[in-house]
PDB file of C-alpha atoms and ligand atoms in Angstrom:
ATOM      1  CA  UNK I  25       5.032 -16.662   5.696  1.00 75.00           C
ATOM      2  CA  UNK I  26       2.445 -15.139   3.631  1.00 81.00           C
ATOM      3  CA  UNK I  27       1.981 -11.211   4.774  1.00 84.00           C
ATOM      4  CA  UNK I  28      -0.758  -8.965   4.229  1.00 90.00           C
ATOM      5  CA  UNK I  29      -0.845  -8.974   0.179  1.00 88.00           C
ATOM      6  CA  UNK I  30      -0.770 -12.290   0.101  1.00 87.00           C
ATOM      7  CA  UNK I  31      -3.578 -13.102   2.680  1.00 91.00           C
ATOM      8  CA  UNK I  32      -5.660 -10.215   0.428  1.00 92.00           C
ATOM      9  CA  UNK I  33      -5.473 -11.854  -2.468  1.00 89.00           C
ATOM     10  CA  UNK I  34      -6.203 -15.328  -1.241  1.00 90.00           C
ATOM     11  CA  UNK I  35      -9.245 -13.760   0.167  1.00 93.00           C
ATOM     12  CA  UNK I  36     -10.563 -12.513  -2.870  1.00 91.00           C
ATOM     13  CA  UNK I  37      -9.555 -15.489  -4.808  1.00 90.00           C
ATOM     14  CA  UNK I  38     -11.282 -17.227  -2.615  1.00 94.00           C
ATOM     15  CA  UNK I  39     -14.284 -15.121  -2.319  1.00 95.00           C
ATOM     16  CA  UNK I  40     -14.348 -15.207  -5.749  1.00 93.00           C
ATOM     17  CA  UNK I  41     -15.165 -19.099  -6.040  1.00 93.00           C
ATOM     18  CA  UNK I  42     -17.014 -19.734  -3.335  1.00 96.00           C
ATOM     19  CA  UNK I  43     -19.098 -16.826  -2.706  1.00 96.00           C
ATOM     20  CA  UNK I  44     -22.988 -17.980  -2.181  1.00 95.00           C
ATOM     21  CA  UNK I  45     -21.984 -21.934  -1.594  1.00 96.00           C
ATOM     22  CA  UNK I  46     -23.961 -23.677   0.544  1.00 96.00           C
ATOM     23  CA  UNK I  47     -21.535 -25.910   3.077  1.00 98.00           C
ATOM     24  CA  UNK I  48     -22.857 -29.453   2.456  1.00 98.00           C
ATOM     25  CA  UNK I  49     -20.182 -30.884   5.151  1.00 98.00           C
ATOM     26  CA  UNK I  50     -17.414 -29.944   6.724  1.00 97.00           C
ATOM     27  CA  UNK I  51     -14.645 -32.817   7.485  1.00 97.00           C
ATOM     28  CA  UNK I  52     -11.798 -32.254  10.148  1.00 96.00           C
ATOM     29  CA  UNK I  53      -8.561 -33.834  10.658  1.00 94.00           C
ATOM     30  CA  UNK I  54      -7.564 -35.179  14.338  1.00 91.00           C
ATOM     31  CA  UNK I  55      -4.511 -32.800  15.340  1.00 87.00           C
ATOM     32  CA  UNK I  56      -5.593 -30.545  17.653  1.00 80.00           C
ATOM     33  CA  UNK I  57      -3.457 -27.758  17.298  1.00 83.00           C
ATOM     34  CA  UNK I  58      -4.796 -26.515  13.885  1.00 86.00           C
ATOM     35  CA  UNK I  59      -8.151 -25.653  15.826  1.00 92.00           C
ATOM     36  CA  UNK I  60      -9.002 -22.685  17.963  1.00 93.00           C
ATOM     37  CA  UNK I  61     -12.344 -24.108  17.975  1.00 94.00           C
ATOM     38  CA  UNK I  62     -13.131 -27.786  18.749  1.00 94.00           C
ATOM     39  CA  UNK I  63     -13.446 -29.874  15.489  1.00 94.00           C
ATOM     40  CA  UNK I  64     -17.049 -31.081  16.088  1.00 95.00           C
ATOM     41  CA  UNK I  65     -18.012 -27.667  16.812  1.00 95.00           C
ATOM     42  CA  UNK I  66     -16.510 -25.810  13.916  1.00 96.00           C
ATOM     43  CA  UNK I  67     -18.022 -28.979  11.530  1.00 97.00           C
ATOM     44  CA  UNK I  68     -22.011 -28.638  13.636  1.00 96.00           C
ATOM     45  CA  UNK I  69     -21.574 -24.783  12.779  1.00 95.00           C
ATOM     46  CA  UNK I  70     -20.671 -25.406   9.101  1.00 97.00           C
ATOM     47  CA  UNK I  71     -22.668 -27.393   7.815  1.00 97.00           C
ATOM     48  CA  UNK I  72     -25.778 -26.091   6.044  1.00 96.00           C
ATOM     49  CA  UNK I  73     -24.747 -22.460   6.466  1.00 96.00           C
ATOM     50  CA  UNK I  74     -24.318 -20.219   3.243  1.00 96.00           C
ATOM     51  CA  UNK I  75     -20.957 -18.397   2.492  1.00 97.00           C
ATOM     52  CA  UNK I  76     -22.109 -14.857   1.927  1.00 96.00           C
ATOM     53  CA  UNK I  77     -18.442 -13.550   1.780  1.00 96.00           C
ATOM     54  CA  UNK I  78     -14.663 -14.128   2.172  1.00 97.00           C
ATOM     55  CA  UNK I  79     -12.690 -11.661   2.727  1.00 96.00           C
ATOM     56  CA  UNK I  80      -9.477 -10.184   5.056  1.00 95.00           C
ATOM     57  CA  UNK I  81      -9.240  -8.905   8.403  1.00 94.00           C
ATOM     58  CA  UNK I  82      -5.335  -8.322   9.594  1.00 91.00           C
ATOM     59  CA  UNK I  83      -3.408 -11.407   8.186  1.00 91.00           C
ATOM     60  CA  UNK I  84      -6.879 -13.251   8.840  1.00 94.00           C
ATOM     61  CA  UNK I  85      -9.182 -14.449   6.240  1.00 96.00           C
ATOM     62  CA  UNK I  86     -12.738 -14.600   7.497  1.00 97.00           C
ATOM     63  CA  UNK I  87     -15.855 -16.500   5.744  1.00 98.00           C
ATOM     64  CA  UNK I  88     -19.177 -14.801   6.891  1.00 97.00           C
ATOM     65  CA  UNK I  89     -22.067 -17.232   7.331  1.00 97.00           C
ATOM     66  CA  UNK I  90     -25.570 -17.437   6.701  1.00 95.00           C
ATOM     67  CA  UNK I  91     -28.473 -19.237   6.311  1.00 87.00           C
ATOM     68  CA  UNK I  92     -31.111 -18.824   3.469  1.00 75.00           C
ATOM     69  CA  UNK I  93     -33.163 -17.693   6.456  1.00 75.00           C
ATOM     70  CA  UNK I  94     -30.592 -14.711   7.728  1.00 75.00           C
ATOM     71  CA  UNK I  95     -31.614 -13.036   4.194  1.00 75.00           C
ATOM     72  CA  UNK I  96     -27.488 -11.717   3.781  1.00 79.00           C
ATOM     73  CA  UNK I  97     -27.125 -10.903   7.547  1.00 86.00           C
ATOM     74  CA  UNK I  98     -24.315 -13.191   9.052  1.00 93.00           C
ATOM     75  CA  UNK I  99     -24.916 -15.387  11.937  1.00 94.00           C
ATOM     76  CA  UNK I 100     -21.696 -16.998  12.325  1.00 96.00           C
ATOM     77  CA  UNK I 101     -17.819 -16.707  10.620  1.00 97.00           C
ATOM     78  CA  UNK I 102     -15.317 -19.300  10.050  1.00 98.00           C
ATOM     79  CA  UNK I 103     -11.328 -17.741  10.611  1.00 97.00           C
ATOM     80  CA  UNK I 104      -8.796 -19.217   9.029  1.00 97.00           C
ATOM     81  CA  UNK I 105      -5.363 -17.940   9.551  1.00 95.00           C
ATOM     82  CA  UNK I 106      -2.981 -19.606   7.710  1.00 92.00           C
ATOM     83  CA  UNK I 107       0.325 -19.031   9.648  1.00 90.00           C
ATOM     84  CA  UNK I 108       3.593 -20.338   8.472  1.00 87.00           C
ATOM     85  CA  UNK I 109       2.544 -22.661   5.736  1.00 86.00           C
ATOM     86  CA  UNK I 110      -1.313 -22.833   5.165  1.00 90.00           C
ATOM     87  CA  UNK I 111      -2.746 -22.738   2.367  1.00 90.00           C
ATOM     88  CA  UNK I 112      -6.399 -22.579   0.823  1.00 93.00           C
ATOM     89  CA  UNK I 113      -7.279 -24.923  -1.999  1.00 93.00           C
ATOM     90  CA  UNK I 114     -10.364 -25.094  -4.215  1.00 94.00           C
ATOM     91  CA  UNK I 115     -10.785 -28.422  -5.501  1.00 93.00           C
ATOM     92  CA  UNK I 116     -12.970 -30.723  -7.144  1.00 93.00           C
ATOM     93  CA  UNK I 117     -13.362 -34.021  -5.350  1.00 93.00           C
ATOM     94  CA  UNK I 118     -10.911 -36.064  -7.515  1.00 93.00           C
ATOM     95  CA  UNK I 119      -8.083 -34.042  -7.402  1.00 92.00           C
ATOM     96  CA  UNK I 120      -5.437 -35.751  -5.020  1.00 92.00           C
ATOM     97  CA  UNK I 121      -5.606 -34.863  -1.369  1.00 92.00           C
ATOM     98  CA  UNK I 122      -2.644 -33.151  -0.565  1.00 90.00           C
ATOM     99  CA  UNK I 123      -0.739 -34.311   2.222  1.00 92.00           C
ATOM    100  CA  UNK I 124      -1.270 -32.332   5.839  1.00 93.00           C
ATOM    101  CA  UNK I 125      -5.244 -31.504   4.291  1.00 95.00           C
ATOM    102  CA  UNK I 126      -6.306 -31.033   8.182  1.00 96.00           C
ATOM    103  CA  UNK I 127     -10.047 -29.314   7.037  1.00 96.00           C
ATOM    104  CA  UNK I 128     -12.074 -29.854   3.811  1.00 97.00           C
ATOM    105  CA  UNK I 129     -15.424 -27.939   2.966  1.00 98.00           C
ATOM    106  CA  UNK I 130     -17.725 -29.832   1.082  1.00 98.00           C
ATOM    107  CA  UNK I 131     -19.505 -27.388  -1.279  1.00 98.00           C
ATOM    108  CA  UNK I 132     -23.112 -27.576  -2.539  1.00 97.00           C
ATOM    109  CA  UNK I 133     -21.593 -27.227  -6.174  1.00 97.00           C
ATOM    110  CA  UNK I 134     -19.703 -30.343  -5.525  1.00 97.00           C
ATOM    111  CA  UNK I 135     -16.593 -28.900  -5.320  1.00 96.00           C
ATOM    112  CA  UNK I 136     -14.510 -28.131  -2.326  1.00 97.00           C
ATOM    113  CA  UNK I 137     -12.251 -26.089  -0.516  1.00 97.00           C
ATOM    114  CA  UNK I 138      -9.112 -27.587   1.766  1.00 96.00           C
ATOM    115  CA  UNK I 139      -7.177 -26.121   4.272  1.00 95.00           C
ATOM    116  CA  UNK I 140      -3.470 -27.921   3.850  1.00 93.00           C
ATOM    117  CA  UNK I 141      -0.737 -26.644   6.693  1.00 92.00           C
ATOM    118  CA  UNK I 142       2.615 -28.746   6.908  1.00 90.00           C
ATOM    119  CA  UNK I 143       3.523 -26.894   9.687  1.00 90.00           C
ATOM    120  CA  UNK I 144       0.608 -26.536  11.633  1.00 90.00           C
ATOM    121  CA  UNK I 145       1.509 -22.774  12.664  1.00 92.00           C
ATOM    122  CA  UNK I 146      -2.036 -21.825  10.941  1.00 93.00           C
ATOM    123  CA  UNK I 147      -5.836 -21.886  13.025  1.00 95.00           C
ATOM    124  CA  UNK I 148      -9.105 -22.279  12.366  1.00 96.00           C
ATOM    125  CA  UNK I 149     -11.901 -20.872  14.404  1.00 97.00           C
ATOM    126  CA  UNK I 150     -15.512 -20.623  14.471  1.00 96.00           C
ATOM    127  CA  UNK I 151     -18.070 -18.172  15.984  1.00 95.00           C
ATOM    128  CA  UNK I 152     -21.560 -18.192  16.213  1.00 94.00           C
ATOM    129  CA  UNK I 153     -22.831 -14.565  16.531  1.00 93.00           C
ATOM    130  CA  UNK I 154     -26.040 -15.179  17.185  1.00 87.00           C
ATOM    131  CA  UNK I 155     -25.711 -17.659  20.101  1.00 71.00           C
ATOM    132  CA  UNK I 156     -28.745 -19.287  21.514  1.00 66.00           C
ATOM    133  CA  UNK I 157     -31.070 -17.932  24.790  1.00 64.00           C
ATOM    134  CA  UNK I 158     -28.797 -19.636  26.744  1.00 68.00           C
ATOM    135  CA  UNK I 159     -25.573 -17.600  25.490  1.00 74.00           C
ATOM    136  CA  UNK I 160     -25.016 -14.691  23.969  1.00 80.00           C
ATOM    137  CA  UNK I 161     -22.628 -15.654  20.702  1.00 87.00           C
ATOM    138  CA  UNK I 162     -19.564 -14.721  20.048  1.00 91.00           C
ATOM    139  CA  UNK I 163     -18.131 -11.307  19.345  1.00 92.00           C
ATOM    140  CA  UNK I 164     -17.815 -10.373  15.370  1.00 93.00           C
ATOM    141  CA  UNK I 165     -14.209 -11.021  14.497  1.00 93.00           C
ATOM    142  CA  UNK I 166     -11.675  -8.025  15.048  1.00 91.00           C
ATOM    143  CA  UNK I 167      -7.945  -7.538  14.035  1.00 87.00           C
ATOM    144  CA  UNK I 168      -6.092  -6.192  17.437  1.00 87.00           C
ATOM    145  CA  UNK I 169      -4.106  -3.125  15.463  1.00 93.00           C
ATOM    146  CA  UNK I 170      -5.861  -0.467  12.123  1.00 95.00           C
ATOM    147  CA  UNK I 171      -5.872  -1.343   9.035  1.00 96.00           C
ATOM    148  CA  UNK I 172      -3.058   0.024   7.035  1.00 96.00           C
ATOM    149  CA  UNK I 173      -4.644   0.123   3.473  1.00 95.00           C
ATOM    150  CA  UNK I 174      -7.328   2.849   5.381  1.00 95.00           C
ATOM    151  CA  UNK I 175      -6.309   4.377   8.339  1.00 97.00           C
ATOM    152  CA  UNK I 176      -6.090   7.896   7.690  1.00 97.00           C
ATOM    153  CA  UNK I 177      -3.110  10.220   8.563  1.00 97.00           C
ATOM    154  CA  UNK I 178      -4.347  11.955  11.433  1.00 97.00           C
ATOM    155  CA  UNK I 179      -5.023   8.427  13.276  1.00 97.00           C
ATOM    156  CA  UNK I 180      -1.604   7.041  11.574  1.00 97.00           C
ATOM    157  CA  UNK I 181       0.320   9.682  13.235  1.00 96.00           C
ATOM    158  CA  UNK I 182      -1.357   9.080  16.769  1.00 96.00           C
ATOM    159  CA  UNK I 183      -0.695   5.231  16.758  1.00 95.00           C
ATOM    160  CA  UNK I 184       3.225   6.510  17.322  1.00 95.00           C
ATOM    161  CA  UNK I 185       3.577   9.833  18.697  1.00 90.00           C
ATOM    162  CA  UNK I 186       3.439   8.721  22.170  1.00 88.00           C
ATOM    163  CA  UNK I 187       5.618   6.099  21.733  1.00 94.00           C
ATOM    164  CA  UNK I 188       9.357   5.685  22.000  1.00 96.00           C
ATOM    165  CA  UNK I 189      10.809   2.824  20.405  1.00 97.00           C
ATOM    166  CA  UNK I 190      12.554   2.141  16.612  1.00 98.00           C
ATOM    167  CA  UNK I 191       9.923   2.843  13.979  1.00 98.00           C
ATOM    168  CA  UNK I 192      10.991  -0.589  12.245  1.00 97.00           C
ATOM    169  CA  UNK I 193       9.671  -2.445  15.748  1.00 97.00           C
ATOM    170  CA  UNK I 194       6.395  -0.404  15.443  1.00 97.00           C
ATOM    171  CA  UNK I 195       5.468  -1.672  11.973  1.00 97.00           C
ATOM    172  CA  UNK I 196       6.151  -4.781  12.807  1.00 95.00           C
ATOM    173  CA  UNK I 197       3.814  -4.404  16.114  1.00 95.00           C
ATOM    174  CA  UNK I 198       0.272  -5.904  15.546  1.00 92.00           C
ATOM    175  CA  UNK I 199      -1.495  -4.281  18.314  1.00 93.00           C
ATOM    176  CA  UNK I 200      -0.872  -1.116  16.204  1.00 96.00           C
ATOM    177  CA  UNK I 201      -0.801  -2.021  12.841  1.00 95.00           C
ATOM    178  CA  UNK I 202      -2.679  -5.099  11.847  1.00 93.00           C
ATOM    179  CA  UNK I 203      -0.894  -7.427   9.189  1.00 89.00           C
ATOM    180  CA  UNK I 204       2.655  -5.558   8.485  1.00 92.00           C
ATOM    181  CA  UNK I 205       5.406  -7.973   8.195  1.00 89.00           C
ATOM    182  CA  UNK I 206       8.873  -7.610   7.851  1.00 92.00           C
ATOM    183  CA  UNK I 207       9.016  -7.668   3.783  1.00 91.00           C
ATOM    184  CA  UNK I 208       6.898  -4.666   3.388  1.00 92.00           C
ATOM    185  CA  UNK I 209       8.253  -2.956   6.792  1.00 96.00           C
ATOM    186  CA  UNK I 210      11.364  -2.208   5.494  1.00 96.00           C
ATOM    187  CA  UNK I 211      10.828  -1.713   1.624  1.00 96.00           C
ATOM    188  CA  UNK I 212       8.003   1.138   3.147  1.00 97.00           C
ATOM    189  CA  UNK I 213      10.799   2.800   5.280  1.00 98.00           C
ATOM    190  CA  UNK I 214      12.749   2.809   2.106  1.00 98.00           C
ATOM    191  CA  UNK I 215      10.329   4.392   0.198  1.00 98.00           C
ATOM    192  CA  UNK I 216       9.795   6.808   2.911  1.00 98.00           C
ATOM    193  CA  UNK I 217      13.578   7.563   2.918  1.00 98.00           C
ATOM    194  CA  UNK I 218      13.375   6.435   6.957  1.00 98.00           C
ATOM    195  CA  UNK I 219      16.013   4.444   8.666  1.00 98.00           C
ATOM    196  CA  UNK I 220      14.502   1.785  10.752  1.00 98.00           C
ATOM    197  CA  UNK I 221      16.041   2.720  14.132  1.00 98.00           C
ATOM    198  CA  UNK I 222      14.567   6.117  14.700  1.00 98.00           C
ATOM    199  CA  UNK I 223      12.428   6.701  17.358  1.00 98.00           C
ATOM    200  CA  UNK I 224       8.890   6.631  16.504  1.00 97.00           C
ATOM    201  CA  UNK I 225       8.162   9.986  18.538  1.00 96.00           C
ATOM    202  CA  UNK I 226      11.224  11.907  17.332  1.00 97.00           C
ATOM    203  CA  UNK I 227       9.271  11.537  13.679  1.00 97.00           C
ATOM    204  CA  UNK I 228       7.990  14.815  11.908  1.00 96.00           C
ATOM    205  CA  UNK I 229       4.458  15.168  10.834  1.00 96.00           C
ATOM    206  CA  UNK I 230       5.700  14.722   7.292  1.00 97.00           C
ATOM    207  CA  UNK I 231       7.689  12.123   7.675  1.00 98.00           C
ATOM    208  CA  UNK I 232       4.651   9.774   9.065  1.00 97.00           C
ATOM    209  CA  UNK I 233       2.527  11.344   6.340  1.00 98.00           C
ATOM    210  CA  UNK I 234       5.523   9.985   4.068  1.00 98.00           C
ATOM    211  CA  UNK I 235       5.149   6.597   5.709  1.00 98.00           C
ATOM    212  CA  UNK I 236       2.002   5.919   5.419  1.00 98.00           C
ATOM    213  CA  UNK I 237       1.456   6.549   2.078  1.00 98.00           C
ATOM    214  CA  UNK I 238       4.701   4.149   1.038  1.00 98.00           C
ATOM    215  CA  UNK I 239       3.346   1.508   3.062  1.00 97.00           C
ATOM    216  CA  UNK I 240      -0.684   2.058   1.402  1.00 96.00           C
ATOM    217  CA  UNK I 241       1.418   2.324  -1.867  1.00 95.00           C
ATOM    218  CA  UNK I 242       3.824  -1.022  -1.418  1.00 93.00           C
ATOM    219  CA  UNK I 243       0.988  -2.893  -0.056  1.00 93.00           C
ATOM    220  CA  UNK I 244      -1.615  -1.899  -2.780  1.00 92.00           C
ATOM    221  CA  UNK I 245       1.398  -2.865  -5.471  1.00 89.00           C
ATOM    222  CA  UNK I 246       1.816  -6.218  -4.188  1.00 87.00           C
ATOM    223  CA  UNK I 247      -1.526  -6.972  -4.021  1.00 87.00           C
ATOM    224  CA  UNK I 248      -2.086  -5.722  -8.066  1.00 84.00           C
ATOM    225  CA  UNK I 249       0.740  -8.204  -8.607  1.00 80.00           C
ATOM    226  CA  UNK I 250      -0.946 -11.062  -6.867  1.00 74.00           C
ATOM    227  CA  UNK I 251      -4.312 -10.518  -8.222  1.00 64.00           C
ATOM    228  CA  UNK I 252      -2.509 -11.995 -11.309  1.00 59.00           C
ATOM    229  CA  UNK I 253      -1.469 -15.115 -10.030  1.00 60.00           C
ATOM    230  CA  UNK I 254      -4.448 -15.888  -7.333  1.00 58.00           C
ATOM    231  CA  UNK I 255      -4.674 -19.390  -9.207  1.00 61.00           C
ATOM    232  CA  UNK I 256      -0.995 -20.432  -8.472  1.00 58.00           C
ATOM    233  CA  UNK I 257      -2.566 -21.095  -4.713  1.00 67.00           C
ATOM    234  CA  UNK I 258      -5.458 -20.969  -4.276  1.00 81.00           C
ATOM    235  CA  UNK I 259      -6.770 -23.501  -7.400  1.00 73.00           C
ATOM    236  CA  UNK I 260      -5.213 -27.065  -6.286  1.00 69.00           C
ATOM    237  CA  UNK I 261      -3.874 -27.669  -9.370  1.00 64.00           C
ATOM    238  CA  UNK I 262      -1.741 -24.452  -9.823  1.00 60.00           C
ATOM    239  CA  UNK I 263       2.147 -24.045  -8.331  1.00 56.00           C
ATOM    240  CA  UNK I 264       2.865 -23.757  -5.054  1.00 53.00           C
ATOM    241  CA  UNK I 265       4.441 -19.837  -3.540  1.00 55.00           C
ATOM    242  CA  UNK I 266       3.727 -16.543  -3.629  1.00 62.00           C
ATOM    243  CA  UNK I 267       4.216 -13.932  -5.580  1.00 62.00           C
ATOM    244  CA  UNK I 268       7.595 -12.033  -5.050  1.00 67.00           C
ATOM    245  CA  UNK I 269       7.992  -8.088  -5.520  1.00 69.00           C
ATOM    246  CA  UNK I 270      10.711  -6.743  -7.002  1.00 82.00           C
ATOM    247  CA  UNK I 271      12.967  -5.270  -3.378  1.00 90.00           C
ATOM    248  CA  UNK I 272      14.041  -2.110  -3.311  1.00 95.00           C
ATOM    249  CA  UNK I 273      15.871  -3.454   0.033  1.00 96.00           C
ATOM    250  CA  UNK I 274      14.396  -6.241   1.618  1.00 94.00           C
ATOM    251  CA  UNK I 275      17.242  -9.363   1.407  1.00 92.00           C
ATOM    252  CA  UNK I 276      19.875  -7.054  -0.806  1.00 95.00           C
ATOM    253  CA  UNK I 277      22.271  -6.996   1.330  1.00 97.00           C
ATOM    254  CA  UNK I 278      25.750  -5.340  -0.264  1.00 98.00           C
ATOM    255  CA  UNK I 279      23.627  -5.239  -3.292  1.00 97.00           C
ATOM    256  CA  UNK I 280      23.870  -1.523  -4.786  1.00 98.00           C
ATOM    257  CA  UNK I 281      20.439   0.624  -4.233  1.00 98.00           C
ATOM    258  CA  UNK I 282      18.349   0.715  -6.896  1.00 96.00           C
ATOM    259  CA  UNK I 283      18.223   5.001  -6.642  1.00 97.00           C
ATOM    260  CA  UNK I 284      21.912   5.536  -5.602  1.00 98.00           C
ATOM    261  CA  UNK I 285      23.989   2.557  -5.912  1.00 98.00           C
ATOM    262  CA  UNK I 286      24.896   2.793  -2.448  1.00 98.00           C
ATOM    263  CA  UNK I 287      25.607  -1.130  -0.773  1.00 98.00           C
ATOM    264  CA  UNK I 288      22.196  -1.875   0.702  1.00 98.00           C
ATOM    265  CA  UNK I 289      23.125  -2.640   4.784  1.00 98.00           C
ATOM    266  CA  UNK I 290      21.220  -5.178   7.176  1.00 98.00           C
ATOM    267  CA  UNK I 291      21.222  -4.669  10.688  1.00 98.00           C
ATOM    268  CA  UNK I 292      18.959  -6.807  13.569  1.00 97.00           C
ATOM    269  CA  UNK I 293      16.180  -4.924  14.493  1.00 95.00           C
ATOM    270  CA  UNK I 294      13.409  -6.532  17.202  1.00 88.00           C
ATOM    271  CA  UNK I 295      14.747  -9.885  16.283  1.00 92.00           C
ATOM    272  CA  UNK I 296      14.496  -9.474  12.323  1.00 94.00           C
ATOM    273  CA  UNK I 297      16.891  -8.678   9.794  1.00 96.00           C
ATOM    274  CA  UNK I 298      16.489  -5.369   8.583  1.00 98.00           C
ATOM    275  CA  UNK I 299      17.585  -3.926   5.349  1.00 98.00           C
ATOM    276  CA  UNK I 300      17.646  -0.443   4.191  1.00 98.00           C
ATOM    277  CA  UNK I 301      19.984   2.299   2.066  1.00 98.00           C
ATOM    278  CA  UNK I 302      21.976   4.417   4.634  1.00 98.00           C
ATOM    279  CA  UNK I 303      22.483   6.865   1.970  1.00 98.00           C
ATOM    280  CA  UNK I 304      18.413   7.512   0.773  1.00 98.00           C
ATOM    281  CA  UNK I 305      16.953   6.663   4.345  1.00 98.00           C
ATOM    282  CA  UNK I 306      17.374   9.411   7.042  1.00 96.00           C
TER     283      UNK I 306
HETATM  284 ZN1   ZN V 535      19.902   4.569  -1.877  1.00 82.04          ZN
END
């Protein structure tokens, strides 16, 4: 499941090739799951709009939408989230449609861009923000929990003072922290030199400090490695996965740590393995 480094740098990679493309058409498949928003709505709101940026929102990527008329203000955003197994291609028209291609954008360039989810775990949404006299659009798109690459310490620190359950659990909790999965949970405790169990209110002051700047740090690392290889998935011709950091913890189980050789342990933790060094984590 592609986490928040990986949704980042599809954004950009994205952003990057279709920024200021006028939606010709928009074609949607016929399984309604995919869609938050109904097919012939999300298609009607497409078409003819402008993409006047791409970029990510929690583990959302979100298109903002204009019209040569809204002069760079958006009037409407398409959300894709790509769940389990989506994926975002840019094409041109004769490359082969991939299988489970349930959305296709056709661009004013003549290329286009296809939403392919075996799965079906991803969603894509439309909202008008302008709306029409008779209602009053849809709300801008939020994220539920702050951002992690730029919340600052003292508003880090509140999101789990007041709380009392294992800091692992908290990271993981997206009404808190938007976008934090389990990969970068636990290789952030590591670098923090926190076990995942404690309590998120028996935490020092330093210790959060600690954490947030491990996770801004792991986060900002994986995304430097991805910028690398955007074209492996977002271009339909490049390889299929994502980009892999080199663990610290994550999956190493009775593998020795990579600072004191200690055996690397895995324990269940809010339903996830959880992997960290009982020796460097406190
Ligand atoms: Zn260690």
């Amino acid at each position: 499941m592609p986490e928040l480094p990986e949704v980042e740098t599809i954004a950009r990679g994205v952003d990057r090739r279709v920024r200021g493309e006028r939606i010709v058409q928009a074609w949607f498949g016929r399984l309604p799951q995919t869609f938050k928003t109904p097919q012939s709505q999300q298609a009607k709101g497409l078409a003819g709009r402008t993409i006047l940026a791409v970029h990510r929102t929690g583990k959302h990527i979100v298109f903002e939408l204009g019209t040569e008329a809204s002069a760079g203000a958006p009037e409407a955003q398409w959300i894709v989230h790509l769940g389990m197994t989506g994926r975002l291609l840019f094409a041109t028209p004769d490359a082969p449609v991939a299988p489970h291609t349930h959305a296709r954008l056709d661009l004013g360039s003549g290329n286009e861009l296809r939403f392919v989810d075996p799965r079906r775990f991803g969603r894509l949404e439309f909202r008008n923000l302008r709306g029409s006299f008779r209602n009053r659009g849809d709300a801008a798109f939020e994220a539920p929990g702050a951002e992690p690459l730029t919340i600052g310490a003292v508003a880090f620190a509140e999101l789990f003072r007041r709380r009392n359950m294992p800091i692992k659990a908290a990271l993981l909790n997206q009404s808190l922290l938007a976008g934090v999965g389990n990969i970068y949970a636990d290789e952030s405790l590591f670098q923090a030199g926190i076990r995942p169990r404690r309590r998120t209110n028996r935490l020092t002051a330093a210790e959060l400090e600690r954490l947030r700047l491990a996770l801004h740090q792991v986060l900002t690392q994986a995304i430097r490695l991805g910028g690398s290889s955007v074209s492996d998935y977002v271009d339909a011709d490049g390889e299929r996965g994502f980009f892999q950091i080199e663990h610290c913890v994550y999956q190493r189980t009775g593998e020795p740590c990579r600072r004191c050789e200690t055996l690397i342990r895995r324990i269940e933790l809010a339903g996830r393995g959880t992997h960290y060094c009982p020796t460097c984590q406190r």
